[in-house]
Amino acid sequence: MQSGKRLRAVVFDFDGTLARPALDFALMKRRIAALAARSGVPAEPGPLPALEWIQALASAMGEPQGSAFERQAHALIEDMEREAAARTSLFAFARPALDRLRARGVASAVITRNNRNSVDAVFPDARVYLPVVLTREDVGAVKPDPSHLLAALEAVGVAPREALMVGDHPQDVLTARRAGTLAGAVASGGTTWEELAQSEPDFLEEDAGMLIGKLEERGFI
């Protein structure tokens, strides 16, 4: 994207991008594995994210065992998300960065695999800054499925070619690529700068506040 070609929307991931990361995903997977073992299905954590892994394990169990396991596993995740939300907060740059976008007429939104109660607990005034927040309860498939990002863009009335997705994980870059938006990566979550660089984002900065500043400097917003 050439300098001077303006963006009309920026869509953000939440945890690690606008809010300090607090969830221990390795622990989450160990607890899911223990739950599966109690259901008689030994399981070792692998590369699949937790939500997709739960689906795979439930499918392997069959009915009615799989549905019961899935309910218990989602309850486990929600408990961990609630605990994490109680001990984290927004990054200091989050609200000012969103204000700068709004002042420049750039639409902003959040898409997250987290649940709505947790997002509301961390960012209770989100609706003041964001016209659209889509949690996992709001969509049929979560990122990196592009439909999650495309739903947010449809809600703000912006085409993918005029938008940027910003997140702290290569999964967010993949989501952007699949949806046809530009990809911005930030090293404020649990992924290193080097790992993010390997995913080849269009923009890479230490945090979303710095990224918005760079977009301003280069005439993208």
mmCIF file with all atom_site columns, N, CA, C and O in Angstrom, residues 76-126:
data_model
loop_
_atom_site.group_PDB
_atom_site.id
_atom_site.type_symbol
_atom_site.label_atom_id
_atom_site.label_alt_id
_atom_site.label_comp_id
_atom_site.label_asym_id
_atom_site.label_entity_id
_atom_site.label_seq_id
_atom_site.pdbx_PDB_ins_code
_atom_site.Cartn_x
_atom_site.Cartn_y
_atom_site.Cartn_z
_atom_site.occupancy
_atom_site.B_iso_or_equiv
_atom_site.pdbx_formal_charge
_atom_site.auth_seq_id
_atom_site.auth_comp_id
_atom_site.auth_asym_id
_atom_site.auth_atom_id
_atom_site.pdbx_PDB_model_num
ATOM 1   N N  . LEU A 1 76  ? -15.279 -24.210 31.309 1.00 0.00 ? 76  LEU A N  1
ATOM 2   C CA . LEU A 1 76  ? -13.911 -24.082 31.820 1.00 0.00 ? 76  LEU A CA 1
ATOM 3   C C  . LEU A 1 76  ? -13.252 -22.835 31.233 1.00 0.00 ? 76  LEU A C  1
ATOM 4   O O  . LEU A 1 76  ? -12.617 -22.046 31.960 1.00 0.00 ? 76  LEU A O  1
ATOM 5   N N  . ILE A 1 77  ? -13.373 -22.655 29.922 1.00 0.00 ? 77  ILE A N  1
ATOM 6   C CA . ILE A 1 77  ? -12.776 -21.491 29.263 1.00 0.00 ? 77  ILE A CA 1
ATOM 7   C C  . ILE A 1 77  ? -13.385 -20.200 29.791 1.00 0.00 ? 77  ILE A C  1
ATOM 8   O O  . ILE A 1 77  ? -12.670 -19.227 30.075 1.00 0.00 ? 77  ILE A O  1
ATOM 9   N N  . GLU A 1 78  ? -14.698 -20.176 29.943 1.00 0.00 ? 78  GLU A N  1
ATOM 10  C CA . GLU A 1 78  ? -15.355 -18.967 30.437 1.00 0.00 ? 78  GLU A CA 1
ATOM 11  C C  . GLU A 1 78  ? -14.904 -18.623 31.849 1.00 0.00 ? 78  GLU A C  1
ATOM 12  O O  . GLU A 1 78  ? -14.744 -17.435 32.187 1.00 0.00 ? 78  GLU A O  1
ATOM 13  N N  . ASP A 1 79  ? -14.695 -19.623 32.688 1.00 0.00 ? 79  ASP A N  1
ATOM 14  C CA . ASP A 1 79  ? -14.179 -19.376 34.039 1.00 0.00 ? 79  ASP A CA 1
ATOM 15  C C  . ASP A 1 79  ? -12.789 -18.739 33.972 1.00 0.00 ? 79  ASP A C  1
ATOM 16  O O  . ASP A 1 79  ? -12.496 -17.782 34.707 1.00 0.00 ? 79  ASP A O  1
ATOM 17  N N  . MET A 1 80  ? -11.931 -19.262 33.098 1.00 0.00 ? 80  MET A N  1
ATOM 18  C CA . MET A 1 80  ? -10.580 -18.713 32.969 1.00 0.00 ? 80  MET A CA 1
ATOM 19  C C  . MET A 1 80  ? -10.620 -17.295 32.402 1.00 0.00 ? 80  MET A C  1
ATOM 20  O O  . MET A 1 80  ? -9.853  -16.422 32.823 1.00 0.00 ? 80  MET A O  1
ATOM 21  N N  . GLU A 1 81  ? -11.519 -17.058 31.450 1.00 0.00 ? 81  GLU A N  1
ATOM 22  C CA . GLU A 1 81  ? -11.644 -15.714 30.879 1.00 0.00 ? 81  GLU A CA 1
ATOM 23  C C  . GLU A 1 81  ? -12.133 -14.722 31.927 1.00 0.00 ? 81  GLU A C  1
ATOM 24  O O  . GLU A 1 81  ? -11.651 -13.582 31.985 1.00 0.00 ? 81  GLU A O  1
ATOM 25  N N  . ARG A 1 82  ? -13.063 -15.138 32.751 1.00 0.00 ? 82  ARG A N  1
ATOM 26  C CA . ARG A 1 82  ? -13.578 -14.252 33.795 1.00 0.00 ? 82  ARG A CA 1
ATOM 27  C C  . ARG A 1 82  ? -12.472 -13.906 34.795 1.00 0.00 ? 82  ARG A C  1
ATOM 28  O O  . ARG A 1 82  ? -12.319 -12.747 35.197 1.00 0.00 ? 82  ARG A O  1
ATOM 29  N N  . GLU A 1 83  ? -11.686 -14.895 35.187 1.00 0.00 ? 83  GLU A N  1
ATOM 30  C CA . GLU A 1 83  ? -10.576 -14.656 36.111 1.00 0.00 ? 83  GLU A CA 1
ATOM 31  C C  . GLU A 1 83  ? -9.541  -13.724 35.481 1.00 0.00 ? 83  GLU A C  1
ATOM 32  O O  . GLU A 1 83  ? -9.018  -12.814 36.144 1.00 0.00 ? 83  GLU A O  1
ATOM 33  N N  . ALA A 1 84  ? -9.249  -13.932 34.206 1.00 0.00 ? 84  ALA A N  1
ATOM 34  C CA . ALA A 1 84  ? -8.262  -13.096 33.517 1.00 0.00 ? 84  ALA A CA 1
ATOM 35  C C  . ALA A 1 84  ? -8.757  -11.657 33.403 1.00 0.00 ? 84  ALA A C  1
ATOM 36  O O  . ALA A 1 84  ? -7.990  -10.704 33.608 1.00 0.00 ? 84  ALA A O  1
ATOM 37  N N  . ALA A 1 85  ? -10.038 -11.483 33.082 1.00 0.00 ? 85  ALA A N  1
ATOM 38  C CA . ALA A 1 85  ? -10.597 -10.135 32.937 1.00 0.00 ? 85  ALA A CA 1
ATOM 39  C C  . ALA A 1 85  ? -10.526 -9.357  34.241 1.00 0.00 ? 85  ALA A C  1
ATOM 40  O O  . ALA A 1 85  ? -10.360 -8.128  34.233 1.00 0.00 ? 85  ALA A O  1
ATOM 41  N N  . ALA A 1 86  ? -10.630 -10.063 35.364 1.00 0.00 ? 86  ALA A N  1
ATOM 42  C CA . ALA A 1 86  ? -10.607 -9.397  36.672 1.00 0.00 ? 86  ALA A CA 1
ATOM 43  C C  . ALA A 1 86  ? -9.220  -8.877  37.036 1.00 0.00 ? 86  ALA A C  1
ATOM 44  O O  . ALA A 1 86  ? -9.102  -8.018  37.921 1.00 0.00 ? 86  ALA A O  1
ATOM 45  N N  . ARG A 1 87  ? -8.186  -9.363  36.370 1.00 0.00 ? 87  ARG A N  1
ATOM 46  C CA . ARG A 1 87  ? -6.828  -8.928  36.737 1.00 0.00 ? 87  ARG A CA 1
ATOM 47  C C  . ARG A 1 87  ? -6.073  -8.275  35.585 1.00 0.00 ? 87  ARG A C  1
ATOM 48  O O  . ARG A 1 87  ? -4.837  -8.179  35.612 1.00 0.00 ? 87  ARG A O  1
ATOM 49  N N  . THR A 1 88  ? -6.798  -7.810  34.587 1.00 0.00 ? 88  THR A N  1
ATOM 50  C CA . THR A 1 88  ? -6.128  -7.102  33.508 1.00 0.00 ? 88  THR A CA 1
ATOM 51  C C  . THR A 1 88  ? -6.810  -5.769  33.260 1.00 0.00 ? 88  THR A C  1
ATOM 52  O O  . THR A 1 88  ? -7.763  -5.392  33.948 1.00 0.00 ? 88  THR A O  1
ATOM 53  N N  . SER A 1 89  ? -6.334  -5.029  32.263 1.00 0.00 ? 89  SER A N  1
ATOM 54  C CA . SER A 1 89  ? -6.889  -3.710  31.946 1.00 0.00 ? 89  SER A CA 1
ATOM 55  C C  . SER A 1 89  ? -6.483  -3.330  30.533 1.00 0.00 ? 89  SER A C  1
ATOM 56  O O  . SER A 1 89  ? -5.621  -3.974  29.923 1.00 0.00 ? 89  SER A O  1
ATOM 57  N N  . LEU A 1 90  ? -7.086  -2.257  30.025 1.00 0.00 ? 90  LEU A N  1
ATOM 58  C CA . LEU A 1 90  ? -6.674  -1.751  28.720 1.00 0.00 ? 90  LEU A CA 1
ATOM 59  C C  . LEU A 1 90  ? -5.269  -1.194  28.803 1.00 0.00 ? 90  LEU A C  1
ATOM 60  O O  . LEU A 1 90  ? -4.835  -0.684  29.848 1.00 0.00 ? 90  LEU A O  1
ATOM 61  N N  . PHE A 1 91  ? -4.531  -1.272  27.705 1.00 0.00 ? 91  PHE A N  1
ATOM 62  C CA . PHE A 1 91  ? -3.279  -0.538  27.606 1.00 0.00 ? 91  PHE A CA 1
ATOM 63  C C  . PHE A 1 91  ? -3.584  0.955   27.686 1.00 0.00 ? 91  PHE A C  1
ATOM 64  O O  . PHE A 1 91  ? -4.649  1.416   27.232 1.00 0.00 ? 91  PHE A O  1
ATOM 65  N N  . ALA A 1 92  ? -2.644  1.731   28.203 1.00 0.00 ? 92  ALA A N  1
ATOM 66  C CA . ALA A 1 92  ? -2.860  3.175   28.350 1.00 0.00 ? 92  ALA A CA 1
ATOM 67  C C  . ALA A 1 92  ? -3.091  3.867   27.009 1.00 0.00 ? 92  ALA A C  1
ATOM 68  O O  . ALA A 1 92  ? -3.793  4.881   26.940 1.00 0.00 ? 92  ALA A O  1
ATOM 69  N N  . PHE A 1 93  ? -2.527  3.313   25.950 1.00 0.00 ? 93  PHE A N  1
ATOM 70  C CA . PHE A 1 93  ? -2.655  3.968   24.641 1.00 0.00 ? 93  PHE A CA 1
ATOM 71  C C  . PHE A 1 93  ? -3.987  3.665   23.949 1.00 0.00 ? 93  PHE A C  1
ATOM 72  O O  . PHE A 1 93  ? -4.313  4.287   22.936 1.00 0.00 ? 93  PHE A O  1
ATOM 73  N N  . ALA A 1 94  ? -4.777  2.711   24.462 1.00 0.00 ? 94  ALA A N  1
ATOM 74  C CA . ALA A 1 94  ? -5.929  2.224   23.713 1.00 0.00 ? 94  ALA A CA 1
ATOM 75  C C  . ALA A 1 94  ? -6.967  3.316   23.450 1.00 0.00 ? 94  ALA A C  1
ATOM 76  O O  . ALA A 1 94  ? -7.342  3.570   22.295 1.00 0.00 ? 94  ALA A O  1
ATOM 77  N N  . ARG A 1 95  ? -7.464  3.955   24.495 1.00 0.00 ? 95  ARG A N  1
ATOM 78  C CA . ARG A 1 95  ? -8.507  4.961   24.294 1.00 0.00 ? 95  ARG A CA 1
ATOM 79  C C  . ARG A 1 95  ? -8.006  6.140   23.467 1.00 0.00 ? 95  ARG A C  1
ATOM 80  O O  . ARG A 1 95  ? -8.705  6.594   22.538 1.00 0.00 ? 95  ARG A O  1
ATOM 81  N N  . PRO A 1 96  ? -6.809  6.701   23.752 1.00 0.00 ? 96  PRO A N  1
ATOM 82  C CA . PRO A 1 96  ? -6.319  7.798   22.908 1.00 0.00 ? 96  PRO A CA 1
ATOM 83  C C  . PRO A 1 96  ? -6.167  7.411   21.434 1.00 0.00 ? 96  PRO A C  1
ATOM 84  O O  . PRO A 1 96  ? -6.485  8.218   20.548 1.00 0.00 ? 96  PRO A O  1
ATOM 85  N N  . ALA A 1 97  ? -5.713  6.183   21.166 1.00 0.00 ? 97  ALA A N  1
ATOM 86  C CA . ALA A 1 97  ? -5.560  5.748   19.776 1.00 0.00 ? 97  ALA A CA 1
ATOM 87  C C  . ALA A 1 97  ? -6.916  5.671   19.087 1.00 0.00 ? 97  ALA A C  1
ATOM 88  O O  . ALA A 1 97  ? -7.075  6.104   17.935 1.00 0.00 ? 97  ALA A O  1
ATOM 89  N N  . LEU A 1 98  ? -7.908  5.136   19.776 1.00 0.00 ? 98  LEU A N  1
ATOM 90  C CA . LEU A 1 98  ? -9.248  5.058   19.200 1.00 0.00 ? 98  LEU A CA 1
ATOM 91  C C  . LEU A 1 98  ? -9.839  6.446   18.993 1.00 0.00 ? 98  LEU A C  1
ATOM 92  O O  . LEU A 1 98  ? -10.532 6.704   18.000 1.00 0.00 ? 98  LEU A O  1
ATOM 93  N N  . ASP A 1 99  ? -9.549  7.375   19.909 1.00 0.00 ? 99  ASP A N  1
ATOM 94  C CA . ASP A 1 99  ? -10.004 8.756   19.751 1.00 0.00 ? 99  ASP A CA 1
ATOM 95  C C  . ASP A 1 99  ? -9.379  9.395   18.513 1.00 0.00 ? 99  ASP A C  1
ATOM 96  O O  . ASP A 1 99  ? -10.048 10.142  17.783 1.00 0.00 ? 99  ASP A O  1
ATOM 97  N N  . ARG A 1 100 ? -8.100  9.119   18.280 1.00 0.00 ? 100 ARG A N  1
ATOM 98  C CA . ARG A 1 100 ? -7.418  9.694   17.116 1.00 0.00 ? 100 ARG A CA 1
ATOM 99  C C  . ARG A 1 100 ? -8.037  9.179   15.818 1.00 0.00 ? 100 ARG A C  1
ATOM 100 O O  . ARG A 1 100 ? -8.198  9.938   14.855 1.00 0.00 ? 100 ARG A O  1
ATOM 101 N N  . LEU A 1 101 ? -8.388  7.912   15.778 1.00 0.00 ? 101 LEU A N  1
ATOM 102 C CA . LEU A 1 101 ? -9.042  7.378   14.588 1.00 0.00 ? 101 LEU A CA 1
ATOM 103 C C  . LEU A 1 101 ? -10.386 8.052   14.352 1.00 0.00 ? 101 LEU A C  1
ATOM 104 O O  . LEU A 1 101 ? -10.720 8.457   13.230 1.00 0.00 ? 101 LEU A O  1
ATOM 105 N N  . ARG A 1 102 ? -11.161 8.172   15.431 1.00 0.00 ? 102 ARG A N  1
ATOM 106 C CA . ARG A 1 102 ? -12.484 8.785   15.310 1.00 0.00 ? 102 ARG A CA 1
ATOM 107 C C  . ARG A 1 102 ? -12.368 10.220  14.828 1.00 0.00 ? 102 ARG A C  1
ATOM 108 O O  . ARG A 1 102 ? -13.151 10.664  13.973 1.00 0.00 ? 102 ARG A O  1
ATOM 109 N N  . ALA A 1 103 ? -11.380 10.969  15.359 1.00 0.00 ? 103 ALA A N  1
ATOM 110 C CA . ALA A 1 103 ? -11.193 12.368  14.972 1.00 0.00 ? 103 ALA A CA 1
ATOM 111 C C  . ALA A 1 103 ? -10.837 12.503  13.493 1.00 0.00 ? 103 ALA A C  1
ATOM 112 O O  . ALA A 1 103 ? -11.143 13.530  12.868 1.00 0.00 ? 103 ALA A O  1
ATOM 113 N N  . ARG A 1 104 ? -10.217 11.467  12.940 1.00 0.00 ? 104 ARG A N  1
ATOM 114 C CA . ARG A 1 104 ? -9.828  11.493  11.522 1.00 0.00 ? 104 ARG A CA 1
ATOM 115 C C  . ARG A 1 104 ? -10.878 10.853  10.617 1.00 0.00 ? 104 ARG A C  1
ATOM 116 O O  . ARG A 1 104 ? -10.643 10.676  9.425  1.00 0.00 ? 104 ARG A O  1
ATOM 117 N N  . GLY A 1 105 ? -12.010 10.490  11.192 1.00 0.00 ? 105 GLY A N  1
ATOM 118 C CA . GLY A 1 105 ? -13.085 9.926   10.386 1.00 0.00 ? 105 GLY A CA 1
ATOM 119 C C  . GLY A 1 105 ? -12.854 8.488   9.960  1.00 0.00 ? 105 GLY A C  1
ATOM 120 O O  . GLY A 1 105 ? -13.449 8.026   8.980  1.00 0.00 ? 105 GLY A O  1
ATOM 121 N N  . VAL A 1 106 ? -12.005 7.780   10.704 1.00 0.00 ? 106 VAL A N  1
ATOM 122 C CA . VAL A 1 106 ? -11.716 6.379   10.398 1.00 0.00 ? 106 VAL A CA 1
ATOM 123 C C  . VAL A 1 106 ? -12.555 5.492   11.316 1.00 0.00 ? 106 VAL A C  1
ATOM 124 O O  . VAL A 1 106 ? -12.506 5.634   12.546 1.00 0.00 ? 106 VAL A O  1
ATOM 125 N N  . ALA A 1 107 ? -13.331 4.584   10.738 1.00 0.00 ? 107 ALA A N  1
ATOM 126 C CA . ALA A 1 107 ? -14.146 3.671   11.542 1.00 0.00 ? 107 ALA A CA 1
ATOM 127 C C  . ALA A 1 107 ? -13.245 2.678   12.259 1.00 0.00 ? 107 ALA A C  1
ATOM 128 O O  . ALA A 1 107 ? -12.200 2.279   11.740 1.00 0.00 ? 107 ALA A O  1
ATOM 129 N N  . SER A 1 108 ? -13.647 2.275   13.442 1.00 0.00 ? 108 SER A N  1
ATOM 130 C CA . SER A 1 108 ? -12.877 1.281   14.196 1.00 0.00 ? 108 SER A CA 1
ATOM 131 C C  . SER A 1 108 ? -13.821 0.216   14.728 1.00 0.00 ? 108 SER A C  1
ATOM 132 O O  . SER A 1 108 ? -15.009 0.449   14.934 1.00 0.00 ? 108 SER A O  1
ATOM 133 N N  . ALA A 1 109 ? -13.266 -0.977  14.944 1.00 0.00 ? 109 ALA A N  1
ATOM 134 C CA . ALA A 1 109 ? -14.052 -2.103  15.440 1.00 0.00 ? 109 ALA A CA 1
ATOM 135 C C  . ALA A 1 109 ? -13.124 -3.070  16.147 1.00 0.00 ? 109 ALA A C  1
ATOM 136 O O  . ALA A 1 109 ? -11.894 -2.993  16.007 1.00 0.00 ? 109 ALA A O  1
ATOM 137 N N  . VAL A 1 110 ? -13.709 -3.977  16.903 1.00 0.00 ? 110 VAL A N  1
ATOM 138 C CA . VAL A 1 110 ? -12.958 -5.050  17.563 1.00 0.00 ? 110 VAL A CA 1
ATOM 139 C C  . VAL A 1 110 ? -13.573 -6.381  17.164 1.00 0.00 ? 110 VAL A C  1
ATOM 140 O O  . VAL A 1 110 ? -14.804 -6.524  17.148 1.00 0.00 ? 110 VAL A O  1
ATOM 141 N N  . ILE A 1 111 ? -12.716 -7.352  16.838 1.00 0.00 ? 111 ILE A N  1
ATOM 142 C CA . ILE A 1 111 ? -13.154 -8.741  16.719 1.00 0.00 ? 111 ILE A CA 1
ATOM 143 C C  . ILE A 1 111 ? -12.282 -9.566  17.656 1.00 0.00 ? 111 ILE A C  1
ATOM 144 O O  . ILE A 1 111 ? -11.075 -9.357  17.740 1.00 0.00 ? 111 ILE A O  1
ATOM 145 N N  . THR A 1 112 ? -12.905 -10.461 18.394 1.00 0.00 ? 112 THR A N  1
ATOM 146 C CA . THR A 1 112 ? -12.164 -11.228 19.394 1.00 0.00 ? 112 THR A CA 1
ATOM 147 C C  . THR A 1 112 ? -12.763 -12.612 19.577 1.00 0.00 ? 112 THR A C  1
ATOM 148 O O  . THR A 1 112 ? -13.979 -12.795 19.462 1.00 0.00 ? 112 THR A O  1
ATOM 149 N N  . ARG A 1 113 ? -11.898 -13.561 19.874 1.00 0.00 ? 113 ARG A N  1
ATOM 150 C CA . ARG A 1 113 ? -12.333 -14.914 20.208 1.00 0.00 ? 113 ARG A CA 1
ATOM 151 C C  . ARG A 1 113 ? -12.798 -14.998 21.660 1.00 0.00 ? 113 ARG A C  1
ATOM 152 O O  . ARG A 1 113 ? -13.311 -16.027 22.083 1.00 0.00 ? 113 ARG A O  1
ATOM 153 N N  . ASN A 1 114 ? -12.613 -13.934 22.403 1.00 0.00 ? 114 ASN A N  1
ATOM 154 C CA . ASN A 1 114 ? -13.028 -13.879 23.803 1.00 0.00 ? 114 ASN A CA 1
ATOM 155 C C  . ASN A 1 114 ? -14.557 -13.758 23.887 1.00 0.00 ? 114 ASN A C  1
ATOM 156 O O  . ASN A 1 114 ? -15.228 -13.553 22.880 1.00 0.00 ? 114 ASN A O  1
ATOM 157 N N  . ASN A 1 115 ? -15.096 -13.885 25.106 1.00 0.00 ? 115 ASN A N  1
ATOM 158 C CA . ASN A 1 115 ? -16.548 -13.754 25.277 1.00 0.00 ? 115 ASN A CA 1
ATOM 159 C C  . ASN A 1 115 ? -16.908 -12.319 25.659 1.00 0.00 ? 115 ASN A C  1
ATOM 160 O O  . ASN A 1 115 ? -16.076 -11.546 26.132 1.00 0.00 ? 115 ASN A O  1
ATOM 161 N N  . ARG A 1 116 ? -18.167 -11.973 25.430 1.00 0.00 ? 116 ARG A N  1
ATOM 162 C CA . ARG A 1 116 ? -18.593 -10.578 25.613 1.00 0.00 ? 116 ARG A CA 1
ATOM 163 C C  . ARG A 1 116 ? -18.499 -10.110 27.061 1.00 0.00 ? 116 ARG A C  1
ATOM 164 O O  . ARG A 1 116 ? -18.094 -8.965  27.323 1.00 0.00 ? 116 ARG A O  1
ATOM 165 N N  . ASN A 1 117 ? -18.833 -10.946 28.017 1.00 0.00 ? 117 ASN A N  1
ATOM 166 C CA . ASN A 1 117 ? -18.773 -10.524 29.418 1.00 0.00 ? 117 ASN A CA 1
ATOM 167 C C  . ASN A 1 117 ? -17.368 -10.106 29.804 1.00 0.00 ? 117 ASN A C  1
ATOM 168 O O  . ASN A 1 117 ? -17.175 -9.125  30.533 1.00 0.00 ? 117 ASN A O  1
ATOM 169 N N  . SER A 1 118 ? -16.374 -10.831 29.327 1.00 0.00 ? 118 SER A N  1
ATOM 170 C CA . SER A 1 118 ? -14.991 -10.510 29.660 1.00 0.00 ? 118 SER A CA 1
ATOM 171 C C  . SER A 1 118 ? -14.559 -9.195  29.018 1.00 0.00 ? 118 SER A C  1
ATOM 172 O O  . SER A 1 118 ? -13.880 -8.371  29.644 1.00 0.00 ? 118 SER A O  1
ATOM 173 N N  . VAL A 1 119 ? -14.939 -8.996  27.754 1.00 0.00 ? 119 VAL A N  1
ATOM 174 C CA . VAL A 1 119 ? -14.601 -7.738  27.084 1.00 0.00 ? 119 VAL A CA 1
ATOM 175 C C  . VAL A 1 119 ? -15.269 -6.568  27.795 1.00 0.00 ? 119 VAL A C  1
ATOM 176 O O  . VAL A 1 119 ? -14.636 -5.526  28.048 1.00 0.00 ? 119 VAL A O  1
ATOM 177 N N  . ASP A 1 120 ? -16.528 -6.724  28.155 1.00 0.00 ? 120 ASP A N  1
ATOM 178 C CA . ASP A 1 120 ? -17.246 -5.654  28.853 1.00 0.00 ? 120 ASP A CA 1
ATOM 179 C C  . ASP A 1 120 ? -16.619 -5.342  30.205 1.00 0.00 ? 120 ASP A C  1
ATOM 180 O O  . ASP A 1 120 ? -16.604 -4.187  30.640 1.00 0.00 ? 120 ASP A O  1
ATOM 181 N N  . ALA A 1 121 ? -16.100 -6.373  30.875 1.00 0.00 ? 121 ALA A N  1
ATOM 182 C CA . ALA A 1 121 ? -15.478 -6.155  32.185 1.00 0.00 ? 121 ALA A CA 1
ATOM 183 C C  . ALA A 1 121 ? -14.196 -5.334  32.060 1.00 0.00 ? 121 ALA A C  1
ATOM 184 O O  . ALA A 1 121 ? -13.904 -4.487  32.911 1.00 0.00 ? 121 ALA A O  1
ATOM 185 N N  . VAL A 1 122 ? -13.438 -5.571  31.011 1.00 0.00 ? 122 VAL A N  1
ATOM 186 C CA . VAL A 1 122 ? -12.172 -4.871  30.819 1.00 0.00 ? 122 VAL A CA 1
ATOM 187 C C  . VAL A 1 122 ? -12.371 -3.499  30.179 1.00 0.00 ? 122 VAL A C  1
ATOM 188 O O  . VAL A 1 122 ? -11.646 -2.546  30.487 1.00 0.00 ? 122 VAL A O  1
ATOM 189 N N  . PHE A 1 123 ? -13.365 -3.391  29.293 1.00 0.00 ? 123 PHE A N  1
ATOM 190 C CA . PHE A 1 123 ? -13.581 -2.160  28.526 1.00 0.00 ? 123 PHE A CA 1
ATOM 191 C C  . PHE A 1 123 ? -15.068 -1.787  28.603 1.00 0.00 ? 123 PHE A C  1
ATOM 192 O O  . PHE A 1 123 ? -15.786 -1.846  27.617 1.00 0.00 ? 123 PHE A O  1
ATOM 193 N N  . PRO A 1 124 ? -15.551 -1.381  29.791 1.00 0.00 ? 124 PRO A N  1
ATOM 194 C CA . PRO A 1 124 ? -16.985 -1.133  29.977 1.00 0.00 ? 124 PRO A CA 1
ATOM 195 C C  . PRO A 1 124 ? -17.522 0.017   29.132 1.00 0.00 ? 124 PRO A C  1
ATOM 196 O O  . PRO A 1 124 ? -18.720 0.060   28.847 1.00 0.00 ? 124 PRO A O  1
ATOM 197 N N  . ASP A 1 125 ? -16.660 0.943   28.736 1.00 0.00 ? 125 ASP A N  1
ATOM 198 C CA . ASP A 1 125 ? -17.094 2.078   27.923 1.00 0.00 ? 125 ASP A CA 1
ATOM 199 C C  . ASP A 1 125 ? -16.732 1.889   26.457 1.00 0.00 ? 125 ASP A C  1
ATOM 200 O O  . ASP A 1 125 ? -16.595 2.857   25.702 1.00 0.00 ? 125 ASP A O  1
ATOM 201 N N  . ALA A 1 126 ? -16.619 0.638   26.022 1.00 0.00 ? 126 ALA A N  1
ATOM 202 C CA . ALA A 1 126 ? -16.205 0.357   24.646 1.00 0.00 ? 126 ALA A CA 1
ATOM 203 C C  . ALA A 1 126 ? -17.109 1.034   23.631 1.00 0.00 ? 126 ALA A C  1
ATOM 204 O O  . ALA A 1 126 ? -16.639 1.516   22.588 1.00 0.00 ? 126 ALA A O  1
#
